[in-house]
JSON list of C-alpha atoms in Angstrom, two decimals:
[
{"chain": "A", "resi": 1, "resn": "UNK", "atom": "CA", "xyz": [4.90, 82.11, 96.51]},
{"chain": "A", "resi": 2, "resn": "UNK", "atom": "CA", "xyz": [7.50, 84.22, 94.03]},
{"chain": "A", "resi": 3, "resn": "UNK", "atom": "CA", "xyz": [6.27, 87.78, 93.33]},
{"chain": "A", "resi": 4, "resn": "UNK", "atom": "CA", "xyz": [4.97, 88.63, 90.23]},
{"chain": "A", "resi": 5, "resn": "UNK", "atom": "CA", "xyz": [7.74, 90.23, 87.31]},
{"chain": "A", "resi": 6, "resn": "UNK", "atom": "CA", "xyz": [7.94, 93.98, 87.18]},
{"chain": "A", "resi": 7, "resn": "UNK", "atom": "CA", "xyz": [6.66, 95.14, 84.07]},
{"chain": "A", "resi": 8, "resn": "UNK", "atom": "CA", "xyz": [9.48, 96.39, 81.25]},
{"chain": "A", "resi": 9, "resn": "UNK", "atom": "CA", "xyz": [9.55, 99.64, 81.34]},
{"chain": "A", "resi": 10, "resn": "UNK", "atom": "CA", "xyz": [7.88, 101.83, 78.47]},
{"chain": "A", "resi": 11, "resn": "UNK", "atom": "CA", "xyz": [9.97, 103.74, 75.73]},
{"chain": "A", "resi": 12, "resn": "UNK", "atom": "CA", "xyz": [9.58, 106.18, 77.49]},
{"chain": "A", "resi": 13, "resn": "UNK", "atom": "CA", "xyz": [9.96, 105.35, 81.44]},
{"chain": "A", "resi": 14, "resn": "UNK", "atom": "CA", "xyz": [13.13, 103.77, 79.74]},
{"chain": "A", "resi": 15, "resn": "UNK", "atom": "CA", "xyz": [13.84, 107.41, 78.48]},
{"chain": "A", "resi": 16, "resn": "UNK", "atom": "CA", "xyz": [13.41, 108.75, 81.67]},
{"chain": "A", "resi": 17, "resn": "UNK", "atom": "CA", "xyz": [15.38, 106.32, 83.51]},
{"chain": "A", "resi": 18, "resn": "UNK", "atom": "CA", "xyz": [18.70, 106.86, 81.09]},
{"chain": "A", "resi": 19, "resn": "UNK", "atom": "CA", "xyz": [18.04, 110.63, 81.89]},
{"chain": "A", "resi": 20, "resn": "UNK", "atom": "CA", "xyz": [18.08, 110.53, 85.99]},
{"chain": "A", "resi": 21, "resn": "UNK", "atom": "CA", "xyz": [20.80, 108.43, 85.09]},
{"chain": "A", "resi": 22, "resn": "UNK", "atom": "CA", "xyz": [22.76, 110.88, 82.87]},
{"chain": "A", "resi": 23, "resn": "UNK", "atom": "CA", "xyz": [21.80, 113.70, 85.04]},
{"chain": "A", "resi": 24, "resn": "UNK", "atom": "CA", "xyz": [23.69, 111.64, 88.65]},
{"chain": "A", "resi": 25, "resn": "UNK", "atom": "CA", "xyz": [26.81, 111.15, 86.67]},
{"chain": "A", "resi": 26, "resn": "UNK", "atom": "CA", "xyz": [26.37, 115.14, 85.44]},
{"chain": "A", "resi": 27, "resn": "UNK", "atom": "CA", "xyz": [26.16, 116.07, 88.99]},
{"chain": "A", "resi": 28, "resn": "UNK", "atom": "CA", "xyz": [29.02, 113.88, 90.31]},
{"chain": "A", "resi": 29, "resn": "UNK", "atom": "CA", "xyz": [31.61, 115.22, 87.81]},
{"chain": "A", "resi": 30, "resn": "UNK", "atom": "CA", "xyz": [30.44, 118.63, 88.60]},
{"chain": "A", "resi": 31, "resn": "UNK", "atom": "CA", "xyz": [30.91, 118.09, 92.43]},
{"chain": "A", "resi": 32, "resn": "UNK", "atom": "CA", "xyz": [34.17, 117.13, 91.66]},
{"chain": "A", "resi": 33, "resn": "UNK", "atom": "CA", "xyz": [35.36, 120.00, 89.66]},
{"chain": "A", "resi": 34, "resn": "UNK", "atom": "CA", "xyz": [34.00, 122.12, 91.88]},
{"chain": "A", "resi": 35, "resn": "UNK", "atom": "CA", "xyz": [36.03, 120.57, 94.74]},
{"chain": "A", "resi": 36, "resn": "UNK", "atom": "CA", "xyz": [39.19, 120.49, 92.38]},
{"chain": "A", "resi": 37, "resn": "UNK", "atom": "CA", "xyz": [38.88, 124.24, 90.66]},
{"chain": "A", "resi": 38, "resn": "UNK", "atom": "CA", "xyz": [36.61, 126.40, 93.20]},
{"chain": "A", "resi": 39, "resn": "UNK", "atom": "CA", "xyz": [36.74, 125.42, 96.79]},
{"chain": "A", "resi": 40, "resn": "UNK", "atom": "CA", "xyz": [38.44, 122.52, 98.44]},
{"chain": "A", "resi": 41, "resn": "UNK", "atom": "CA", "xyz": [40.21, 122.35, 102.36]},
{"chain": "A", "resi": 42, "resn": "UNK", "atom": "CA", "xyz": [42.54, 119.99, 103.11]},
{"chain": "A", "resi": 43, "resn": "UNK", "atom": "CA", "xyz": [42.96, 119.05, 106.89]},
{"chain": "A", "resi": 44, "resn": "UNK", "atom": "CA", "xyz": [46.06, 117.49, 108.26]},
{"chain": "A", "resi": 45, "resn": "UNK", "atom": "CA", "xyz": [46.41, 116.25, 112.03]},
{"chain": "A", "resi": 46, "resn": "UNK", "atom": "CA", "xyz": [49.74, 116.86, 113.80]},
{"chain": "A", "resi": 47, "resn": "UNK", "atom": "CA", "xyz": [50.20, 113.58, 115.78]},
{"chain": "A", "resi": 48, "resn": "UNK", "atom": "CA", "xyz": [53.47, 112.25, 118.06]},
{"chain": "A", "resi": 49, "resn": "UNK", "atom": "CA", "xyz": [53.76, 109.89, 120.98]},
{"chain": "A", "resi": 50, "resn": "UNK", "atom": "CA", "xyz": [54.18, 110.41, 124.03]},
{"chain": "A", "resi": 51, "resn": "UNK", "atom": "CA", "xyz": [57.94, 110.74, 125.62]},
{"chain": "A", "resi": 52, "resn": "UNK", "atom": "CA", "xyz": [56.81, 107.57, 127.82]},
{"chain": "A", "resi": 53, "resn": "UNK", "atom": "CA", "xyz": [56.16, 105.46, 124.77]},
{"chain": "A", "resi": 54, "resn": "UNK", "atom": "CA", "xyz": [59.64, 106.43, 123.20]},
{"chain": "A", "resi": 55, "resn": "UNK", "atom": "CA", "xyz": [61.50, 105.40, 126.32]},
{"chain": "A", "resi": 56, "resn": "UNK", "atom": "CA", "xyz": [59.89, 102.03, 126.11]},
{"chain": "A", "resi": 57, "resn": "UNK", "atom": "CA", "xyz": [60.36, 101.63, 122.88]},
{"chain": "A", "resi": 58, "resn": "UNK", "atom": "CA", "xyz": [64.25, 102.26, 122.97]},
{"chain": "A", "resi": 59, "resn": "UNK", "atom": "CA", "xyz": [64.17, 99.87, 126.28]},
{"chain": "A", "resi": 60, "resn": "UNK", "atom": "CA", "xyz": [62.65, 96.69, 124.83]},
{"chain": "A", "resi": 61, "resn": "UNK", "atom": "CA", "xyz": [64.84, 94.40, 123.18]},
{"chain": "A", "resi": 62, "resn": "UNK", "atom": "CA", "xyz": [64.11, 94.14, 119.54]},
{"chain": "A", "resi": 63, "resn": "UNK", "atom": "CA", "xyz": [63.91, 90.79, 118.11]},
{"chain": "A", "resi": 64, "resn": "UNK", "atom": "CA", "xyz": [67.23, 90.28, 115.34]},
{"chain": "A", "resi": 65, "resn": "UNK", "atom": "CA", "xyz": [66.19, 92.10, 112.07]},
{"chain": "A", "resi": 66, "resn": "UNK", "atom": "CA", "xyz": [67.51, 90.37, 108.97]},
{"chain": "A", "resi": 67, "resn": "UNK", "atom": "CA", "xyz": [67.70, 92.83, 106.51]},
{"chain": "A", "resi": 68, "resn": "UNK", "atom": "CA", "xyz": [70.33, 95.01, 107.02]},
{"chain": "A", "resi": 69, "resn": "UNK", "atom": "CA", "xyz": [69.05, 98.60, 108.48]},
{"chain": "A", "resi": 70, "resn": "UNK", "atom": "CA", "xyz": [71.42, 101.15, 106.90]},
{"chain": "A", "resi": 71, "resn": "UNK", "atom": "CA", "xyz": [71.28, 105.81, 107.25]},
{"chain": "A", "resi": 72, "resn": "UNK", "atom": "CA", "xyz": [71.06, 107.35, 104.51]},
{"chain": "A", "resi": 73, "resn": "UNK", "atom": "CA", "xyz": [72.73, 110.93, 103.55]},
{"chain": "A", "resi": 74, "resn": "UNK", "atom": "CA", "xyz": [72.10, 113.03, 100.15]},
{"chain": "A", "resi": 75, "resn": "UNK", "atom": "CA", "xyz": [74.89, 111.59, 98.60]},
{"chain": "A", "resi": 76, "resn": "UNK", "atom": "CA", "xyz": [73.22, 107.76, 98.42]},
{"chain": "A", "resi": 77, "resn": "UNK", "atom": "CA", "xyz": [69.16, 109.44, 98.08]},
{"chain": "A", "resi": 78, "resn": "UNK", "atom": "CA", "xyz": [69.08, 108.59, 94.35]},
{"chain": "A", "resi": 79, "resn": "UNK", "atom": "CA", "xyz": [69.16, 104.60, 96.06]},
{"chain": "A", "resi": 80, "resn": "UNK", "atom": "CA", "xyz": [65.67, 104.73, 97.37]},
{"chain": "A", "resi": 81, "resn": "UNK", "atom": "CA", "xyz": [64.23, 105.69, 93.96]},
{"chain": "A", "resi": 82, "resn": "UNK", "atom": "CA", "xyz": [62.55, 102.59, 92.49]},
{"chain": "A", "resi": 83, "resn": "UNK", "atom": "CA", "xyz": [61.85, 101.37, 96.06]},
{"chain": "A", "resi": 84, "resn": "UNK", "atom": "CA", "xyz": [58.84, 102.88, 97.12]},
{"chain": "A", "resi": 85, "resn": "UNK", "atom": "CA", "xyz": [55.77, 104.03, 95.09]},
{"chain": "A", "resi": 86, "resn": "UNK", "atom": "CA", "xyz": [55.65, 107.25, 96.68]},
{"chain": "A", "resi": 87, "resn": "UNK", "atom": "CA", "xyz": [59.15, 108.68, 96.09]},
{"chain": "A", "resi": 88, "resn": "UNK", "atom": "CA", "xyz": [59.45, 110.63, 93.07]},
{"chain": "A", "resi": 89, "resn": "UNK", "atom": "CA", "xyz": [62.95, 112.44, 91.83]},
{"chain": "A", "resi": 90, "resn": "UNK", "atom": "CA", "xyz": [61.26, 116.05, 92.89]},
{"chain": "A", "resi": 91, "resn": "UNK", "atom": "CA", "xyz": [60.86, 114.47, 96.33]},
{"chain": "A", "resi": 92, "resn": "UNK", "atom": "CA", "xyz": [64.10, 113.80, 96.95]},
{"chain": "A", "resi": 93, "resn": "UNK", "atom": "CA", "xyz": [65.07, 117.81, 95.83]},
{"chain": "A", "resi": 94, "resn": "UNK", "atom": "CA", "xyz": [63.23, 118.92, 98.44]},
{"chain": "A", "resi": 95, "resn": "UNK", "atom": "CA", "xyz": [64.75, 116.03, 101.32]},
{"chain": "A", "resi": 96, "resn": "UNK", "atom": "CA", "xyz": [68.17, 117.33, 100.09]},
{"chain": "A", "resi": 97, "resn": "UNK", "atom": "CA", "xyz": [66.91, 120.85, 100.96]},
{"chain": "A", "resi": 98, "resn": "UNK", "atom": "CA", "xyz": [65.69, 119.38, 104.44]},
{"chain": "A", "resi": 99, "resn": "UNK", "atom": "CA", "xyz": [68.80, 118.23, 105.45]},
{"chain": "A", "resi": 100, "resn": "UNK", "atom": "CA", "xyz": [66.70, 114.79, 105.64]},
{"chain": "A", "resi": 101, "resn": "UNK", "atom": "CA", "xyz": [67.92, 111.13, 106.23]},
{"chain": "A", "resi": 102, "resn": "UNK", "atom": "CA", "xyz": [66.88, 108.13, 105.17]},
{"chain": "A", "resi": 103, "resn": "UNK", "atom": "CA", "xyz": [66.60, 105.24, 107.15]},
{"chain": "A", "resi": 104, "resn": "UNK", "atom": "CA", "xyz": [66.45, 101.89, 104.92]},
{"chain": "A", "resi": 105, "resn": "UNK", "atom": "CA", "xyz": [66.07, 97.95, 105.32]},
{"chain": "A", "resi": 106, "resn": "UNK", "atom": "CA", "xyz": [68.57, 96.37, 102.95]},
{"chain": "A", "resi": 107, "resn": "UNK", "atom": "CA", "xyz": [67.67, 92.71, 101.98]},
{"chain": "A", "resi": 108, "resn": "UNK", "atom": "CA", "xyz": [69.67, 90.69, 99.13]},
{"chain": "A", "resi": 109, "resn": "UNK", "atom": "CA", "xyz": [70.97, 93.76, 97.75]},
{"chain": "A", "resi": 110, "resn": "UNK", "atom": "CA", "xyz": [67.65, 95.53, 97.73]},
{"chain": "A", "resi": 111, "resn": "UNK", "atom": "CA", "xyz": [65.77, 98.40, 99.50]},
{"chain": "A", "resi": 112, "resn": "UNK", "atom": "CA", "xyz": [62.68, 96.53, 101.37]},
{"chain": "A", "resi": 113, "resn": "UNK", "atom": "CA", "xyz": [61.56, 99.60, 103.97]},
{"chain": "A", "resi": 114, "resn": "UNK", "atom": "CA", "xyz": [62.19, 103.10, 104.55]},
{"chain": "A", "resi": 115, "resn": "UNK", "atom": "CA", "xyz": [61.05, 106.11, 105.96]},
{"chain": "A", "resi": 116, "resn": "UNK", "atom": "CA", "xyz": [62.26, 109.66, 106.02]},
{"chain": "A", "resi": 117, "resn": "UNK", "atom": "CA", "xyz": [63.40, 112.29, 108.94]},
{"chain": "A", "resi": 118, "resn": "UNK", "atom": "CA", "xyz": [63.33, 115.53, 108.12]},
{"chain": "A", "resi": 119, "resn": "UNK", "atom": "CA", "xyz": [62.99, 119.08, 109.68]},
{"chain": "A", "resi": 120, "resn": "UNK", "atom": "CA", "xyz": [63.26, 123.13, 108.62]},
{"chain": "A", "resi": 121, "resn": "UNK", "atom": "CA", "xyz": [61.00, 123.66, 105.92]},
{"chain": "A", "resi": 122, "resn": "UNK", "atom": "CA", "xyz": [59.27, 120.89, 105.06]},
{"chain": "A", "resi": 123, "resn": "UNK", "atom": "CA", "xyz": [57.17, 120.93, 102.08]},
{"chain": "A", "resi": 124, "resn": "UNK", "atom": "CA", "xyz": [53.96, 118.48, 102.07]},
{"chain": "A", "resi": 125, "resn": "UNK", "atom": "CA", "xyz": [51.94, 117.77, 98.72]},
{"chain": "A", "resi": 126, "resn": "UNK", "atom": "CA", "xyz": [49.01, 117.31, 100.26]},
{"chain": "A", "resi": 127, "resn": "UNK", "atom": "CA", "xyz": [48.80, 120.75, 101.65]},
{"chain": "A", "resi": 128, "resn": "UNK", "atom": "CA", "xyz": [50.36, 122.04, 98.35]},
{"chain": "A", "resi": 129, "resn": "UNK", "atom": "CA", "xyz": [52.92, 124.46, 101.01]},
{"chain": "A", "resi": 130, "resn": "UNK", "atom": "CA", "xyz": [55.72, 123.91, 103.61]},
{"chain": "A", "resi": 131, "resn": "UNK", "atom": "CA", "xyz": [55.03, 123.36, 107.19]},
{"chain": "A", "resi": 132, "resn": "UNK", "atom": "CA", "xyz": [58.17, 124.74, 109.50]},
{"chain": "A", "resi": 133, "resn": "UNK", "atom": "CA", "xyz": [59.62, 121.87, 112.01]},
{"chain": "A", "resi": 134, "resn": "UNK", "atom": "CA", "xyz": [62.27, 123.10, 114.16]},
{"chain": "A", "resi": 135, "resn": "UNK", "atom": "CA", "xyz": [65.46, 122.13, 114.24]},
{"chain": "A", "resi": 136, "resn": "UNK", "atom": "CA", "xyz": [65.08, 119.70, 117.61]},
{"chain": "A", "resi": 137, "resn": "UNK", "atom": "CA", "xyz": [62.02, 118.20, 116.07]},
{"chain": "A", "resi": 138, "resn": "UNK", "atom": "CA", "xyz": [61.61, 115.72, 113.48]},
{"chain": "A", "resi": 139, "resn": "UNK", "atom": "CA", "xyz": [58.71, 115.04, 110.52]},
{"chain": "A", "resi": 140, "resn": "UNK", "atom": "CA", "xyz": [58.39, 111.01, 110.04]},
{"chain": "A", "resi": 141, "resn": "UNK", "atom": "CA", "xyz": [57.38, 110.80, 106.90]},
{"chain": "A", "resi": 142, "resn": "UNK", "atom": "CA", "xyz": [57.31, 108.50, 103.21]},
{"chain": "A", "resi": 143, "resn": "UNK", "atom": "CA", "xyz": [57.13, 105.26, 105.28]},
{"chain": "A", "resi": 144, "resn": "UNK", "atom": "CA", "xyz": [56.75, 101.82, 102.70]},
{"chain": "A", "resi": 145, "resn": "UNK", "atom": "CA", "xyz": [57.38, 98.41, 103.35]},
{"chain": "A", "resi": 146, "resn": "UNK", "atom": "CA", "xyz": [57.59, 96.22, 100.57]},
{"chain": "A", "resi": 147, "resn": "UNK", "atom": "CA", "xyz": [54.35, 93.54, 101.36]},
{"chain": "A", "resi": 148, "resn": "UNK", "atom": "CA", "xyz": [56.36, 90.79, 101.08]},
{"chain": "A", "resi": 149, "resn": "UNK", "atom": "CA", "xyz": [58.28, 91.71, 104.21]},
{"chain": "A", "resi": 150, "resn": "UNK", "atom": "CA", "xyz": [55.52, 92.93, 105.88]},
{"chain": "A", "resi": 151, "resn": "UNK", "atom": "CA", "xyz": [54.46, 91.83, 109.84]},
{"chain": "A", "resi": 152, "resn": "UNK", "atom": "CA", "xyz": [58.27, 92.03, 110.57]},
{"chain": "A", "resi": 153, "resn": "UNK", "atom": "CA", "xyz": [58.47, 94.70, 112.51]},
{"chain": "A", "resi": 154, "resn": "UNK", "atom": "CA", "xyz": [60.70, 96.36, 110.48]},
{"chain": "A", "resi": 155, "resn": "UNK", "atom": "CA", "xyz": [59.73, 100.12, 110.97]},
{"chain": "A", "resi": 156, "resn": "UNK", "atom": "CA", "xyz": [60.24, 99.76, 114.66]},
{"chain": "A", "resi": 157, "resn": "UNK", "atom": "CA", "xyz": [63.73, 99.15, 113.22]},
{"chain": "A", "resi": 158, "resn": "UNK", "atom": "CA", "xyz": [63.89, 101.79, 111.48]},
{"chain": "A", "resi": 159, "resn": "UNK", "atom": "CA", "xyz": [62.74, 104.00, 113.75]},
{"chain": "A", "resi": 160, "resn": "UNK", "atom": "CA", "xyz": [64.88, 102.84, 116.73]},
{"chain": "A", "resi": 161, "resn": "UNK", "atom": "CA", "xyz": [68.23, 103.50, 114.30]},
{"chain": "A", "resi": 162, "resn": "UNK", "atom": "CA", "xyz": [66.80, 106.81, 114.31]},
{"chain": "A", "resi": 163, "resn": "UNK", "atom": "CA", "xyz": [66.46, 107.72, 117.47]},
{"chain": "A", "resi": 164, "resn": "UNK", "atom": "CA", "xyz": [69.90, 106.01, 118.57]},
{"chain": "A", "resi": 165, "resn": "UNK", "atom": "CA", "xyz": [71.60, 108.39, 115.92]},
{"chain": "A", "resi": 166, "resn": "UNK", "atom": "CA", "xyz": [69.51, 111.10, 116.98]},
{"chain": "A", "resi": 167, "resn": "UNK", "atom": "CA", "xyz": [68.07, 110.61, 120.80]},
{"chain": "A", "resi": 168, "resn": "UNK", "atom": "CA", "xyz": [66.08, 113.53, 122.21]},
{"chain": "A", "resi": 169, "resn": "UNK", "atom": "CA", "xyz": [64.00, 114.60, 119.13]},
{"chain": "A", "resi": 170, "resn": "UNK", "atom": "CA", "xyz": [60.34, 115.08, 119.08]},
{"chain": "A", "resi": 171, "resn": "UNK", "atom": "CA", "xyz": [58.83, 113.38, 116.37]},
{"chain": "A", "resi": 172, "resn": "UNK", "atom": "CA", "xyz": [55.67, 114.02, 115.16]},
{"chain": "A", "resi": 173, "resn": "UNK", "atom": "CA", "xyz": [53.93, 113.29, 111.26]},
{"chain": "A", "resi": 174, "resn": "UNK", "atom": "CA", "xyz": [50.58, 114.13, 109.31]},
{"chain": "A", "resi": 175, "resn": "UNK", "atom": "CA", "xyz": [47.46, 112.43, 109.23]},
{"chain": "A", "resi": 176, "resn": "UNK", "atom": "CA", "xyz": [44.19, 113.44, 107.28]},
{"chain": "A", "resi": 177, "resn": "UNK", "atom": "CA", "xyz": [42.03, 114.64, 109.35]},
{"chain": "A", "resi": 178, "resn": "UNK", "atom": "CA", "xyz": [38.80, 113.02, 107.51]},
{"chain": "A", "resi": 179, "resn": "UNK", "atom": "CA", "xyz": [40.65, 109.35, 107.50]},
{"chain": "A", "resi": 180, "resn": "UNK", "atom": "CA", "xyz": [38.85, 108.38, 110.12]},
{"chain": "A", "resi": 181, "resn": "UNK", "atom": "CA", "xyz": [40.26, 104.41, 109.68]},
{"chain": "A", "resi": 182, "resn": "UNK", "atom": "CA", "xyz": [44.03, 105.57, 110.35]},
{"chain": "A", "resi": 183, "resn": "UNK", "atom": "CA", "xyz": [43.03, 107.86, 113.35]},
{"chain": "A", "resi": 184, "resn": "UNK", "atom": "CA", "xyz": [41.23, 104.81, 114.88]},
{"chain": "A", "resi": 185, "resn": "UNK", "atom": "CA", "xyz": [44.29, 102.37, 114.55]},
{"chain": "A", "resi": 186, "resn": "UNK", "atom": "CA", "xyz": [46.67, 105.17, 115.25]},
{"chain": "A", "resi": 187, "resn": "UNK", "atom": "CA", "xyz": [44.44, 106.00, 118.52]},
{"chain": "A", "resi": 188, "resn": "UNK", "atom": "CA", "xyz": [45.72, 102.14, 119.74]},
{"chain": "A", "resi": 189, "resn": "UNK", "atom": "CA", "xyz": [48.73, 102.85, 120.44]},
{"chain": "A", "resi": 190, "resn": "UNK", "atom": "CA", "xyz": [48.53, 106.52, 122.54]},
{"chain": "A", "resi": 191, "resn": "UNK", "atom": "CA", "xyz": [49.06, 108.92, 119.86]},
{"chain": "A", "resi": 192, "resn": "UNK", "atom": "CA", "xyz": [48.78, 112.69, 120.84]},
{"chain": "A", "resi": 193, "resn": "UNK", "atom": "CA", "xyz": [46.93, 115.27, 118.82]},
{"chain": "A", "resi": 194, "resn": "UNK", "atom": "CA", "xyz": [49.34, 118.02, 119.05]},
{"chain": "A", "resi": 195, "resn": "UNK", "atom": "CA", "xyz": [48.05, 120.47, 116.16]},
{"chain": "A", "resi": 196, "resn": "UNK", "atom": "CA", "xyz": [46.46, 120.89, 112.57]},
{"chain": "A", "resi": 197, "resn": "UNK", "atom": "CA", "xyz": [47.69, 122.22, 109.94]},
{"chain": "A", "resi": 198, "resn": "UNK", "atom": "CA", "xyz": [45.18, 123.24, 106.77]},
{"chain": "A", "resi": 199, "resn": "UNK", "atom": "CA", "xyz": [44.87, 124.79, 103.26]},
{"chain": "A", "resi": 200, "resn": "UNK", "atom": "CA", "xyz": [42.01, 125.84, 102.00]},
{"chain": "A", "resi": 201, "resn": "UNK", "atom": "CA", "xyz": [41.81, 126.16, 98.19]},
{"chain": "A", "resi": 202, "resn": "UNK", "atom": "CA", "xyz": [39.85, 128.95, 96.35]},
{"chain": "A", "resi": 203, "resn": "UNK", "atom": "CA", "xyz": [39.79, 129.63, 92.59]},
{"chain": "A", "resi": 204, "resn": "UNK", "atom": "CA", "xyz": [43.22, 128.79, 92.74]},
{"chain": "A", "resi": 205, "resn": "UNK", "atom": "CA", "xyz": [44.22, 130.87, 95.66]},
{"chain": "A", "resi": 206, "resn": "UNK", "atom": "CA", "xyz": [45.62, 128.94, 99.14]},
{"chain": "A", "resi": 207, "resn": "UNK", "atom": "CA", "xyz": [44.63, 130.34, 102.64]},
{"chain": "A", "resi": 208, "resn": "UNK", "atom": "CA", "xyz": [47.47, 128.86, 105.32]},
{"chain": "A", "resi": 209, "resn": "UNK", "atom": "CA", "xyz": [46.50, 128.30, 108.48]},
{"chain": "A", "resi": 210, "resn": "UNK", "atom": "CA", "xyz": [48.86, 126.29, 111.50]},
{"chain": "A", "resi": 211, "resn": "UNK", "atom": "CA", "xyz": [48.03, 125.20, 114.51]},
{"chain": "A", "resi": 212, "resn": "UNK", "atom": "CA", "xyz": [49.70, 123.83, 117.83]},
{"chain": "A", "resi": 213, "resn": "UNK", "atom": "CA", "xyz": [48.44, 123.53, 120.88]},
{"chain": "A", "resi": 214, "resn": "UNK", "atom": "CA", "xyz": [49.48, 121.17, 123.99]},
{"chain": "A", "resi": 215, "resn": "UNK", "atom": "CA", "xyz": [49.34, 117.16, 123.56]},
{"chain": "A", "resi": 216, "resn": "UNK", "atom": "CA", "xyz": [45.88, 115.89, 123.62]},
{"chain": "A", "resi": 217, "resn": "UNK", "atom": "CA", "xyz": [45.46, 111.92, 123.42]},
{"chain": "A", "resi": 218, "resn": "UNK", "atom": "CA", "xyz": [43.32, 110.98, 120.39]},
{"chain": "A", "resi": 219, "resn": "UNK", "atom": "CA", "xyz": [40.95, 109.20, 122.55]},
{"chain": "A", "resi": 220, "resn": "UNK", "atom": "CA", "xyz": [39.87, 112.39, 124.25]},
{"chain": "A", "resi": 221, "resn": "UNK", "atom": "CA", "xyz": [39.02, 114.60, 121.38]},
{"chain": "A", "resi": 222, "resn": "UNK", "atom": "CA", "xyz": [35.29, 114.59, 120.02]},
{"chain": "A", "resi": 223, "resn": "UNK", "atom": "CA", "xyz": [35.97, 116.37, 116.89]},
{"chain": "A", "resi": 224, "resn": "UNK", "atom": "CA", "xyz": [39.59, 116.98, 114.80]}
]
């Protein structure tokens, strides 16, 4: 037996209805002003695997990689732009700055994957500031894979030119700390938590604040 048909609202329950309504979309677009202008904190996990994982990495045979897996110096940067939606011209100011490389797949002429190696003062967007990685450490950053050449493997590629042109570094990158979906697939393959670093944002002012502390594996800590 089918319930019985809500009754239409009244001119004015309708009234009221278009005003809780008004008055949820009022209160989401102050929430996010508020978060944009007066306070916000951005939270970024310092994560790199452990010098086990590395070794195995560089000992196990890769199968053959078809595109063509070419280094990158500031003289050929302007190359990657076009490639990857998250490399703008400013970005590559600051890589030249860096004394970055580029690691790149090559396929038909084109760039299909890349990913960046950088150190000194690095500056991150998302924290709106520089983070300082010393000279025998490297940030792993700007990775992209075109999707049609996806499930290739191709940043192991990538990364294992790296480390043959530069063996010995410590390599770490940043993580949100409130994206809770990366954390869990990056926790699968023995990631270390190995410090924060954090702005908070106040009526346009930026409080800094770094930290490092000794590896912790991501399946051991509660709370990051």
């Amino acid at each position: 037996m089918s319930l019985p048909a809500a009754p239409p609202l009244s001119r004015g329950g309708e009234r009221v209805r278009r005003a809780k309504a008004s008055l949820r979309r009022l209160q989401r677009r102050v929430y996010r002003i508020f978060a944009k202008v007066v306070y916000r904190k951005v939270v970024m996990c310092r994560l790199e695997p452990d010098q086990s994982i590395i070794d195995f990495l560089m000992a196990m045979p890769l199968d053959p990689c078809k595109p063509t897996i070419e280094v990158l110096g500031p003289d050929r940067y302007h190359e990657v732009l076009g490639s990857s939606p998250q490399l703008s011209a400013a970005d590559l100011a600051h890589f030249d700055k860096q004394e970055s490389l580029c690691v790149v797949a090559y396929e038909a002429g084109q760039i299909v994957a890349s990913v960046w190696f950088t150190h000194g003062e690095v500056y991150v967007s998302d924290l709106g500031r520089t983070v300082h990685v010393p000279a025998h450490e490297r940030y792993s950053g700007r990775a992209y894979v075109h999707p049609d050449f996806r499930g290739q493997m191709l940043m192991q590629h990538l990364g294992h030119a790296h480390r043959k042109l530069q063996p010995g570094m410590r390599m770490w990158n940043l993580v949100y700390a409130s994206n809770s979906n990366v954390l869990a697939a990056l926790n699968k393959i023995e990631l270390n938590l190995t410090g924060r670093f954090s702005t908070t944002f106040i009526l346009g002012m930026r409080f800094a604040k770094d930290e490092e502390f000794d590896p912790q594996p991501l399946s051991s800590v509660s709370t990051i």
